[in-house]
Amino acid sequence: MKFTDGYWLPQPGTTILRPRDVADVQVGDDTLTVWSSTAPLTSRGDTLNRPLVTVTFSSPMDDVVGVRIEHFQGGVDRGPHFGLATQPAGVKVEPADADGIATFTAGALTARVRTRGEWSVQFEGDGRHLTASTPRSIGVVTDARGDHYVHEQLTLGVGEHVYGLGERFGAFVKNGQSVDIWNADGGTASEQAYKNVPFYLSDQGYGVFVDHPGLVSYEVGTEVVSRTQFSVAGESLQYYVIYGPTPKDVLRRYTALTGRPARVPDWSYGLWLSTSFTTSYDEATVTSFVDGMAERGIPLSVFHFDCFWMREFHWSDFTWDPATFPDPEGMLARLKAKGLRICVWINPYIAQRSRLFAEGKERGFLVRRADGSVWQTDLWQAGMGLVDFTNPDAVRWYTEELRTLLGQGVDCFKTDFGERIPTDVVWHDGTDPERMHNYYTYLYNKAVWDLLVEERGEGEAVLFARSATVGGQQFPVHWGGDSESTFASMAESLRGGLSLALSGFGYWSHDIGGFEGTPDPAVFKRWLAFGLLSSHSRLHGSSSYRVPWAFDDEAVDVARDFTRLKLRLMPYLAQAGVEAHEQGVPVMRPMVLEFPDDRGARTVDTQYMLGSQLLVAPVFSADGEVDVYVPDGTWTSLLSGEQVTGPRWVRERHGFDSLPLYVRPGGVVPFAARDERPDDDWRDGLTLRVFGLPDGHRSVTRVPSADGDAEFEVSRQGGTVRVEARGTSSPWSVQVAPSADGPGGTAHAVAGQAVVELAL
């Protein structure tokens, strides 16, 4: 939201109060509070009719400084609030020195507050300037309608880039964009977003989190081109500056504060196949899909039933349509006998024809208007209401219906929707409706997640969620919503995933081939390679099926080859998943996350790192022409063995069976011996493929396992590669890729052998 007419003037009818002279400073044990007048104070008489702006500095953990800006403090706080996991911080507060600078330090991050002269707060990490609040940065605003807002503007340095703010499908770099944090069901082709997160990350070593669950408006270099502005309605604003110094460090601290992604089950990494949306299907259709995949050698891990497993006009009543699925328990048992997991589609809306509507109305489990009537709409399902997840009894009522499905053989849920949440309602717990609009998705997904953890156990719970806000990253997996079946939409989907990755989310998926319409075979085959080199992979569409043979024979080959490649990479992907869970570093990583010091990598939004070692550049053209940015060093194609040296852009041409998939110099990639399923003991017959190790290299590769992880320490001295294994007695081998300093080679280890040495 913009409040000014150019740089100097406020918009007509708008007044803006700004801190000018510091009137007083209070130094506490772990806080620093500054009271600033909004005009110069030359005498005691100037204190009359003079507003004060109160700015308080605090810290929830080391390397994070909280800033609270307040005008009036007498308001009623009705919530909700993001859950923050605070930790003891090493806080040091110093009163003003001889230069009039008071300091607040938490770990290596310091806020330097000027107490004389013009308002100024400098944020420094390890003594290095990060960003600042300047004399015109803070604003307490009253607009022409009498509405109140508070904004802050933090400076942007020369060449600084801003990322994040949730899953956004426009430009990856947010400079020059106006962004509203407001969940909406707008598809991937609009500026709206399903997953809005009031957190941005800068490539200058810091991030900023606005602790406000309602509407937060951002002007990233648009209100003032050299500043990032964020504003909220009301009389106060709370934000946190999070220090790195690297982007990974920022994400580690942000997710430590707001929640780390859970560890997902191994089976979820395999290929998911859906019935698609509005297409007609029954058990015979489903069985033909499943058997067709098996007959063509395409391993399938999860089968998903989309909306029409329930009767039309009844969504959601959680009852199988008896006309098409007369024996749901038997059907699910037959599918599970084929080695599949089962997912079903749900949402938080209760249609008027649902058997649950009257009960929900009578028991107060549906959101109500101020007059006591149930809030209803015909948008999506006729006469539908909305489950009130602020009511604990409503949560139990809703999840008991899902528990029945789990008892029938369902393994997980696609938690669709949760964005179109009204603000003209009254919530059971008295929550502020404006703040609940974005927060609703957190309560919705948490309710389902908690049930899955209770029934299936930690490590077995997984969702396929569309909407999210701060904290939602704890309930994976999330997918990118309704994309079109085009190359342009394929690229916008990737941009959304990259933005979400820099917003604290560890796992991400998308509809292979696009959701809306039917992709032509070229789009589908290119999207297959992209989708099967994502953290999670699902074949799903709108009005047409996404089985590969519906396109052409080559699509079957592409689906088979890349599915089996992904399953061979499971030890590597699972290791990346552990990093997401333990550190908050995503599985799919924008180039800037792995190469923050490479200026060429900072704006790249057409490729990504899958884990720390693999570079993936999807092909967005039918003819196979693709530009890929290769950072410094000699990179080796995982598919062909060909090598390319960076840093530079390289133009390549690939068939449908290929794409740029490079291993970084010094990469160690663990491969499974088998490619039939994702949940296996990968230590048995494991192969470590080693690429371009420099002399003096030493690294540890972790291979997760349910009964104990294995670790492989890889080192090189001169012409010898040495691998020491810990935590495994299974057979494993080492392959060294050809490199400039000599040929590659292979050495095999028998069970129980701890060390292998291989001469180049």
Short mmCIF file of C-alpha atoms in Angstrom, two decimals, residues 64 166 194 303 567 590:
data_model
loop_
_atom_site.label_atom_id
_atom_site.label_comp_id
_atom_site.label_asym_id
_atom_site.label_seq_id
_atom_site.Cartn_x
_atom_site.Cartn_y
_atom_site.Cartn_z
CA VAL A 64 17.51 -11.94 15.61
CA GLY A 166 5.62 -16.84 -0.15
CA TYR A 194 -2.12 -19.43 -2.27
CA PHE A 303 -2.67 -43.20 -6.00
CA LEU A 567 14.20 -43.79 -7.30
CA PRO A 590 17.39 -21.38 -5.86
#
